[in-house]
Coordinates of C-alpha atoms in Angstrom, one line a residue:
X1 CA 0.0 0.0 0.0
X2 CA 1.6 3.2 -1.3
X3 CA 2.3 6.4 1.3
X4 CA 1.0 9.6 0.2
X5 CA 1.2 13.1 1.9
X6 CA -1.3 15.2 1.5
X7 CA 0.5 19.2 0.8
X8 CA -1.0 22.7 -0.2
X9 CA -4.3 21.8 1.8
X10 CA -6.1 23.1 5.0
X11 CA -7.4 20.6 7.0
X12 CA -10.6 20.5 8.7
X13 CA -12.6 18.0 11.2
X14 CA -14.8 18.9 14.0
X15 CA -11.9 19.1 16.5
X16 CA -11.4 22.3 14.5
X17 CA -13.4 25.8 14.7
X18 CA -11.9 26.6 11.0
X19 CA -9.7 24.6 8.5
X20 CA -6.0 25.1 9.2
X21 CA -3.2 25.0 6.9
X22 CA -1.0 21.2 7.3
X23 CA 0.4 18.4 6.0
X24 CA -1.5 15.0 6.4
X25 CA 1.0 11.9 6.2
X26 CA -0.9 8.2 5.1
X27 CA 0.7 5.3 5.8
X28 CA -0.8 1.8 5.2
X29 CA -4.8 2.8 5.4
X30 CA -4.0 4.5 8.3
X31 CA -3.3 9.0 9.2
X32 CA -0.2 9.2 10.3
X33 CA 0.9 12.4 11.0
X34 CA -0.8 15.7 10.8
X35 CA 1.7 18.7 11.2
X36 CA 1.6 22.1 9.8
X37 CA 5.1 21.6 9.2
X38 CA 6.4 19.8 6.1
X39 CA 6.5 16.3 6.4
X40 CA 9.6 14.3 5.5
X41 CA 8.8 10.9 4.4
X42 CA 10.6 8.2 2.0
X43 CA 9.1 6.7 -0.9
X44 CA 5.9 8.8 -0.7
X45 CA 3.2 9.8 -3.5
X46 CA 2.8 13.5 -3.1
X47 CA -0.6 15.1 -3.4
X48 CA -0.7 19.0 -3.9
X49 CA -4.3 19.4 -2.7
X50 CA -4.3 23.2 -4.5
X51 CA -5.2 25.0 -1.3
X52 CA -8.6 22.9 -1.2
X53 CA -10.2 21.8 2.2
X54 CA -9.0 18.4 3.4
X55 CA -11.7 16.6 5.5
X56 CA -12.9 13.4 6.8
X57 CA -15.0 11.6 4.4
X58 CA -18.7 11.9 4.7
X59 CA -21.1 9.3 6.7
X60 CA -24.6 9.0 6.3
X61 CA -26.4 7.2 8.8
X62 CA -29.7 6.5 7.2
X63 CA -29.9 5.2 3.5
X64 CA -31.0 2.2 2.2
X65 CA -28.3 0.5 -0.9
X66 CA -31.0 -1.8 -1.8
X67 CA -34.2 0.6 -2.2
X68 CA -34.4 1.1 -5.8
X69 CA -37.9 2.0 -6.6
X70 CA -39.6 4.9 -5.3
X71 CA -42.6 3.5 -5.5
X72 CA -42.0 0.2 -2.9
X73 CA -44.4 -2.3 -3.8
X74 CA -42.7 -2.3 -7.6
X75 CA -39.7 -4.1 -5.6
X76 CA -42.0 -7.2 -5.8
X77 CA -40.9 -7.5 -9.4
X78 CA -37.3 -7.3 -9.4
X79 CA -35.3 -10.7 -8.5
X80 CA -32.1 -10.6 -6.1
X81 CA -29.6 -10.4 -8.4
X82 CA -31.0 -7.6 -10.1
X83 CA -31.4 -5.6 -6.8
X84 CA -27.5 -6.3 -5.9
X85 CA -26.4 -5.2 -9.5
X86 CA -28.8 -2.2 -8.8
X87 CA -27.3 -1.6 -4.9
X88 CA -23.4 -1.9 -6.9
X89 CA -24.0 1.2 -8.6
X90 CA -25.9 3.3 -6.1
X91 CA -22.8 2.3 -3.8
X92 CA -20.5 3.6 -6.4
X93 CA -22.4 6.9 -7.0
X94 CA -22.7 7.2 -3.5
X95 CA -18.8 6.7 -3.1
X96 CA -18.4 9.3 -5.8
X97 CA -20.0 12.2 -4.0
X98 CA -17.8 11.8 -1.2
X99 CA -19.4 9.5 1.1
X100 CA -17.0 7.2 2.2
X101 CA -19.5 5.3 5.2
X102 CA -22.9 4.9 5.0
X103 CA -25.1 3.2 7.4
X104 CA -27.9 1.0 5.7
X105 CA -31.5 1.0 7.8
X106 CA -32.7 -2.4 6.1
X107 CA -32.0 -4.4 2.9
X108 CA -28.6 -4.7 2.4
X109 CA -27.0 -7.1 4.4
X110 CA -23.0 -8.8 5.2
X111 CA -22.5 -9.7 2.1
X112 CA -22.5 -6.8 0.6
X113 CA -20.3 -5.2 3.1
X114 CA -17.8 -8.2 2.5
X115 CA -18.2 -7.5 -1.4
X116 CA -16.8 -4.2 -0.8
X117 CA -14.7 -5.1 1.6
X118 CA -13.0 -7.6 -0.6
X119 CA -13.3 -5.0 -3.6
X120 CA -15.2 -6.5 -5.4
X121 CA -17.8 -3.7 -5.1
X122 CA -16.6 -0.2 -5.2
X123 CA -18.1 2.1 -2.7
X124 CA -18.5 2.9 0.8
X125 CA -18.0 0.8 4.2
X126 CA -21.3 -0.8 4.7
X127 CA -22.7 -0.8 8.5
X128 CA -25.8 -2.9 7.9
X129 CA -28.9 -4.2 10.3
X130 CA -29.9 -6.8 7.6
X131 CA -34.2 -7.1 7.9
X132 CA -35.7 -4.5 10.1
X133 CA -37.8 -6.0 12.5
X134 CA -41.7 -5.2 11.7
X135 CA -45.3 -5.7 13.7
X136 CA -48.1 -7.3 11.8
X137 CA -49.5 -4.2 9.4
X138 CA -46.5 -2.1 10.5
X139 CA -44.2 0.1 8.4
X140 CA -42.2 -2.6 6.8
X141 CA -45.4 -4.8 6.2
X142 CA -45.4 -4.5 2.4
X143 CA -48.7 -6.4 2.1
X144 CA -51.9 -5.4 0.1
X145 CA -55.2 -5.4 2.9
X146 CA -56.0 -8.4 0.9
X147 CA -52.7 -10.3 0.8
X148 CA -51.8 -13.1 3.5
X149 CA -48.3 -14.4 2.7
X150 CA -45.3 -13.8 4.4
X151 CA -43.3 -11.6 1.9
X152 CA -40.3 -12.4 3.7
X153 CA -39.8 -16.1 2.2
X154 CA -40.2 -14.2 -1.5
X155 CA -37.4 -14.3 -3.6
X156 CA -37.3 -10.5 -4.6
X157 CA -36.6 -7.4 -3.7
X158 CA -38.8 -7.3 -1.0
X159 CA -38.2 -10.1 0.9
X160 CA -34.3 -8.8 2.7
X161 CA -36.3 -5.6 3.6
X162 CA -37.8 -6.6 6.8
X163 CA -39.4 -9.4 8.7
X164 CA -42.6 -9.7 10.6
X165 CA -42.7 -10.7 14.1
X166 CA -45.5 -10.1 16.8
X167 CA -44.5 -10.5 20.8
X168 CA -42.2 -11.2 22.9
X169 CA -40.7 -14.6 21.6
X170 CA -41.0 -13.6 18.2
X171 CA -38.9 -10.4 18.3
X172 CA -36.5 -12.0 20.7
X173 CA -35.9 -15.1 17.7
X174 CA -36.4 -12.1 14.8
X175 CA -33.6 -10.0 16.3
X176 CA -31.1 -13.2 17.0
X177 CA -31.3 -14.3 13.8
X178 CA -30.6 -10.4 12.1
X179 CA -27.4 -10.6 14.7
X180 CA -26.6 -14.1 13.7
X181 CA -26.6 -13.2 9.9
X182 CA -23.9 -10.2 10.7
X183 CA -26.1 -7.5 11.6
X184 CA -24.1 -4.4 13.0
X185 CA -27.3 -3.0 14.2
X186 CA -31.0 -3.7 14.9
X187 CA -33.4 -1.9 12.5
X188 CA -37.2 -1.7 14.2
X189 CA -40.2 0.0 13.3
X190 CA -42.0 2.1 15.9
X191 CA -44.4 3.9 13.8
X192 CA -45.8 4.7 10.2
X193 CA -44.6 5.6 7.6
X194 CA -44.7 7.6 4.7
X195 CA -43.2 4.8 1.9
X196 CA -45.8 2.0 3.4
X197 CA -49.4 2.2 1.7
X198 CA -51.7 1.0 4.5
X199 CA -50.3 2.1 8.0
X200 CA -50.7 6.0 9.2
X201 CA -47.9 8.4 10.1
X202 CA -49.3 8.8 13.8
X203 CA -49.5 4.7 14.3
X204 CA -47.6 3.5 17.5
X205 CA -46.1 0.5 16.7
X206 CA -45.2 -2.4 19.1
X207 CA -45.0 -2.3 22.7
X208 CA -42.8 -1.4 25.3
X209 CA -42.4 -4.9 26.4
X210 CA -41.5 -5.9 23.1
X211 CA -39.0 -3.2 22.1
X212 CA -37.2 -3.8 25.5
X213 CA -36.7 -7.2 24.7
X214 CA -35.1 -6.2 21.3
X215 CA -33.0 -3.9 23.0
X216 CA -31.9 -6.7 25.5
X217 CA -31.0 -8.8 22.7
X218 CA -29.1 -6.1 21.0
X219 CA -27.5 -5.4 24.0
X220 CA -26.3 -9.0 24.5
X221 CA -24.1 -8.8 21.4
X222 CA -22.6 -5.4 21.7
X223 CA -24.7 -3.3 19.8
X224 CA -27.4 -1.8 19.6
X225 CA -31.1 -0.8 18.4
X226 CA -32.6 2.4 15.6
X227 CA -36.2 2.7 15.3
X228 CA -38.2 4.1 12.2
X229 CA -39.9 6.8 14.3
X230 CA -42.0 9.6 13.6
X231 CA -44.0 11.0 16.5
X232 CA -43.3 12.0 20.1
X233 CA -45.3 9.3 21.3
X234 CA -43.8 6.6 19.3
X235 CA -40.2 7.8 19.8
X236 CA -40.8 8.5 23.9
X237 CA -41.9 4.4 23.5
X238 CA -38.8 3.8 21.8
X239 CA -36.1 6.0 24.2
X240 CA -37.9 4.3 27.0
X241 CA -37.1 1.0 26.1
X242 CA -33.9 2.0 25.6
X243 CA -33.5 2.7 22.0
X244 CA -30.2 4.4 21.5
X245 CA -31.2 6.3 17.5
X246 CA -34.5 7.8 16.8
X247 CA -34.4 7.9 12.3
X248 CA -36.6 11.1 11.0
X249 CA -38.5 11.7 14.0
X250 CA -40.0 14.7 12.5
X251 CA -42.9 15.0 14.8
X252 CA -41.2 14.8 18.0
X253 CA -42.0 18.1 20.3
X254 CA -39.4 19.7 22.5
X255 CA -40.4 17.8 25.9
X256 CA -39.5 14.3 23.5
X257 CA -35.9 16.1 22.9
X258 CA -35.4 16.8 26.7
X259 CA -36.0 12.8 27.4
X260 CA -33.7 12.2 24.2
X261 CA -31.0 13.9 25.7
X262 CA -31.7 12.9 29.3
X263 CA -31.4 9.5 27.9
X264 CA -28.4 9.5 25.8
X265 CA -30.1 9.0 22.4
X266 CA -29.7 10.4 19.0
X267 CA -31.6 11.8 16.2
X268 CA -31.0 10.9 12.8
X269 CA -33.0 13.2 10.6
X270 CA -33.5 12.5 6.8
X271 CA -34.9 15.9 5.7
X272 CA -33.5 15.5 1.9
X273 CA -36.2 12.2 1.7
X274 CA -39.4 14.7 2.2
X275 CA -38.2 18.1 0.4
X276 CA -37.6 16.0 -2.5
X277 CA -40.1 13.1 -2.8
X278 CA -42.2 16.5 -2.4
X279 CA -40.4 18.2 -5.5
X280 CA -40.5 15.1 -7.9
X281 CA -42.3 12.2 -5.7
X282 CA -45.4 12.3 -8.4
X283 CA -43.5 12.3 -11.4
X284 CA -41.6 9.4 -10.6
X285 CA -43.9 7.1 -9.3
X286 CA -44.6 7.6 -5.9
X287 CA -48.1 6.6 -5.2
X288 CA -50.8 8.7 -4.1
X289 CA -51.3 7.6 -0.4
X290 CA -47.7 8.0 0.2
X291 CA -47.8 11.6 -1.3
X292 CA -50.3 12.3 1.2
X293 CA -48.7 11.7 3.9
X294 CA -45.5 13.3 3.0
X295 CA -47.8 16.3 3.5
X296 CA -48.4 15.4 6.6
X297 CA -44.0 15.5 7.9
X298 CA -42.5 17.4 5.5
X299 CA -41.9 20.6 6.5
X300 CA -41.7 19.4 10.6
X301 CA -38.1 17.6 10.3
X302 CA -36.4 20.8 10.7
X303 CA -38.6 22.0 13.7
X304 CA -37.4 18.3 15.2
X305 CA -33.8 19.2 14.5
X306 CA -34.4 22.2 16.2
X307 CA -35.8 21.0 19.0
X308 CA -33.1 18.3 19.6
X309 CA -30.5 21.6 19.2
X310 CA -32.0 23.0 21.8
X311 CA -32.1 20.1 24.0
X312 CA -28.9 19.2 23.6
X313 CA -29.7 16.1 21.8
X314 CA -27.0 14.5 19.7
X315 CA -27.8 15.2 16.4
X316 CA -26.8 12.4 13.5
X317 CA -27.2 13.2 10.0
X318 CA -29.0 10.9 6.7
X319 CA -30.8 11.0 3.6
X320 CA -33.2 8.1 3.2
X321 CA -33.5 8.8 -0.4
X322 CA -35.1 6.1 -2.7
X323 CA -34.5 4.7 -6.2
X324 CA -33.3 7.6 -8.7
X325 CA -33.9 10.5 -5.8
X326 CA -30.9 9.0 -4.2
X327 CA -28.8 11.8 -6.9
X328 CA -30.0 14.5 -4.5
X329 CA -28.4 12.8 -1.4
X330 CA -25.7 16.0 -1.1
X331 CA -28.4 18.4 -0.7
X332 CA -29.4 17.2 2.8
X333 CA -26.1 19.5 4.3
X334 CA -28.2 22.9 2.7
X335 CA -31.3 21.6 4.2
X336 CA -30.2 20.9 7.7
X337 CA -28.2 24.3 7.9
X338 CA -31.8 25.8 8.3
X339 CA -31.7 24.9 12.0
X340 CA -28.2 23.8 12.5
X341 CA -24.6 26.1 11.5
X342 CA -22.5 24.6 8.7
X343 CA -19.7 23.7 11.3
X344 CA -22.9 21.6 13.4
X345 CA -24.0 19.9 10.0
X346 CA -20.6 18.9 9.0
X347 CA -19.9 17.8 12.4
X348 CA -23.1 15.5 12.3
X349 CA -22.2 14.3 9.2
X350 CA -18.9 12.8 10.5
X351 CA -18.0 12.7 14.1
X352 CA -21.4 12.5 15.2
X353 CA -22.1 9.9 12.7
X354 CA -19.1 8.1 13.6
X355 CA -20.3 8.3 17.1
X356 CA -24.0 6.1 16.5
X357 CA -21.4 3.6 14.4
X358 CA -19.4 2.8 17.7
X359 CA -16.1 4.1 15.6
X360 CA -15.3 7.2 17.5
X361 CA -11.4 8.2 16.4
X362 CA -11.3 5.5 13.5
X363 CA -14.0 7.4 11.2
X364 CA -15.0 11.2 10.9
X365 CA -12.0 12.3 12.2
X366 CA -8.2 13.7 10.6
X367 CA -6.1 12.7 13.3
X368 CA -3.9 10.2 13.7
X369 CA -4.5 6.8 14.1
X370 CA -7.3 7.1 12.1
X371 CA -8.6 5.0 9.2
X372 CA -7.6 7.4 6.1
X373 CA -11.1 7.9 4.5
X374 CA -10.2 11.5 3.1
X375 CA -11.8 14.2 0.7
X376 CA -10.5 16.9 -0.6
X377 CA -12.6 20.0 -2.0
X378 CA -12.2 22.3 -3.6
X379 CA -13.7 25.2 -1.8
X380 CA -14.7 25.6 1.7
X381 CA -17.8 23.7 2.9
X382 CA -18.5 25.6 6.2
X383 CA -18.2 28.7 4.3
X384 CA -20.7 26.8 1.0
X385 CA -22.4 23.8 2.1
X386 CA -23.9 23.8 -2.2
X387 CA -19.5 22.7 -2.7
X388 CA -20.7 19.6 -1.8
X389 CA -23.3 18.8 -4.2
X390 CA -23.3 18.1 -7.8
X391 CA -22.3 14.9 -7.8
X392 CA -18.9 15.2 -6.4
X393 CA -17.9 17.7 -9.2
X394 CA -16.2 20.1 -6.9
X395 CA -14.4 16.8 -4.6
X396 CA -11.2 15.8 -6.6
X397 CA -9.9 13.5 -4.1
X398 CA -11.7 11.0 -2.4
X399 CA -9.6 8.4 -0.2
X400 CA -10.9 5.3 1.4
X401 CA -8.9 3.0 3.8
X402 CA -5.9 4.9 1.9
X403 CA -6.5 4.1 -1.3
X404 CA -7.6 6.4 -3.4
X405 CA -11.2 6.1 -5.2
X406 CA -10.8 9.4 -7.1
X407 CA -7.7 11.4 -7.5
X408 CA -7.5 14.3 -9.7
X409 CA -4.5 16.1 -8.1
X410 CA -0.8 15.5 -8.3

């Protein structure tokens, strides 16, 4: 694995109020140094960065590689291995705009981190909960009112999206054998949603008994559990049971944030998902009770983020875009800056982030001892959040366990 040293940049990472001019040393997929004297090293590529902005690579904590249809219940006619061929490509777009972790909420599963992992995949390390765990009729029941099968023995696209299980027992074998499959995480619904035709938004979803017991067996291997949450009631449910990531959570009020905080959980807002499926939902397909109740959260994810700010909630950061809205996943940094500061969003987007993926100093950090997953832009993001969009155009260096995906400076 070739060294390279990073000159001619300013580096930036939440440890840092502004970027500051240095030299970053990689040795071996790992930062090595950091100085903002020159570093002397032998046999080393040279990079001359062109005064751009050196930071950690992006994380988003809420997408879905798998999720290729905005409309959900057309997964139903794609097979497997035309979802993974599908999932390769968004992971290699995704890659491509500078997003060098992601954290998938349900469908992609350990082998497709390991395909990655082994290369044979380009795009970003995969931190995966496998099936999110469902209630009969909740948000990840993708049945019709008059369908009776279980859709998770299907052979489709479907079928790695969630499974069913009702009480105690069943949750407690559903979330073993997620775990036993690889899953870094446990996925669970807690409310409706907006992709799922036939449950509404303000639907409380399971009980407190049985979210406790999937935190218990979360807990019993290490990790922990998200939950698919919209409103205050569901996601005070959740944080009571010990839930340690509340995903959207748009509807939550401020006395929801105080117990957040109290209780050491996070929020992972997808704002980008409703401004817009709201923008070009119709014309691609979404159906018409989903478009409905978009109406319904749309414009209250920022007052949640806000809410949580003021708390003194954690605050994560995601996208949760589906099929070809995933293009827009960039612009969730603009849209969050309406109740956080550029230095907050970028902060969420990588140390925060890194934070809900237990890998606090190895990701979303410049430091060293770090794993090197790098960008460099061209342009400073805290000062233009927009730098960041268009497809990666203005990020000519993106770096991933120290090898480089995209290099366009010497």
């Amino acid at each position: 694995m070739t060294s390279v040293v990073f000159r001619n940049v300013k580096v930036w990472d939440a440890n840092r109020s502004e970027p500051e001019e240095s030299e970053v040393l990689v040795e071996s997929g790992i930062v090595k140094e950091v100085s903002d004297q020159p570093i002397r090293s032998e046999s080393v590529r040279e990079v001359d960065g062109r005064g751009g902005v050196l930071m950690p690579g992006l994380i988003d904590c809420h997408l879905h590689v798998t999720l290729s249809e905005i409309d959900l219940r057309k997964l139903a006619f794609i097979p497997l291995t035309m979802m993974t061929a599908l999932a390769a490509r968004n992971m290699q777009e995704t890659l491509m705009r500078g997003f060098t972790t992601v954290r998938d909420c349900a469908g992609a599963d350990r082998g497709l981190a390991m395909a990655v992992e082994a290369g044979l995949f380009q795009g970003p390390r995969i931190f995966q909960t496998g099936r999110a765990l469902t209630q009969t009729g909740g948000h990840g029941d993708f049945r019709a009112p008059y369908e009776n099968h279980d859709h998770s023995v299907n052979t489709n696209a479907i079928a790695p999206q969630s499974v069913i299980a009702d009480g105690i027992t069943e949750v407690r074998r559903a979330a073993r054998n997620e775990l036993r499959k690889g899953a870094d995480f446990i996925k669970v619904m807690v409310s409706g949603g907006v992709a799922s035709p036939t449950d509404p938004i303000d639907n409380a979803q399971y009980s407190i008994e049985e979210l406790s017991a999937i935190v218990e067996e979360a807990a019993a291997w290490n990790t922990y559990v998200a939950a698919h949450a919209y409103t205050s009631h569901a996601a005070t449910n959740a944080v009571r049971s010990g839930i340690r990531t509340i995903e959207h959570g748009n509807l939550i009020d401020r006395e929801t944030a105080d117990l957040m905080a109290k209780n050491g959980a996070y929020l992972v807002p997808t704002l980008p998902a409703y401004d817009i499926m709201d923008k070009l939902g119709e014309e691609l397909g979404l159906p018409q009770v989903s478009i409905e109740k978009l109406q319904i959260v749309k414009d209250a994810g920022i007052r949640a983020v806000e809410h949580c700010r003021a708390a003194g909630t954690r605050i994560g950061f995601g996208t949760d875009l589906l099929g070809d809205l995933r293009e827009h996943q960039s612009c969730g940094f603009a849209l969050q800056a309406q109740a956080q500061t550029p230095q907050e969003v970028l902060t969420s987007a990588t140390l925060v982030n890194a934070e809900i993926l237990n890998q606090s100093g190895k990701i979303g950090v410049v430091s060293p001892g770090a794993i090197a997953d790098l960008i460099v832009v061209d342009g400073d993001p805290l000062a233009d959040l927009g730098i960041l969009e268009h497809q990666g155009r203005y990020i000519p260096a993106i770096m991933k366990d120290g090898e480089f995906a995209k290099c366009e400076l010497e």
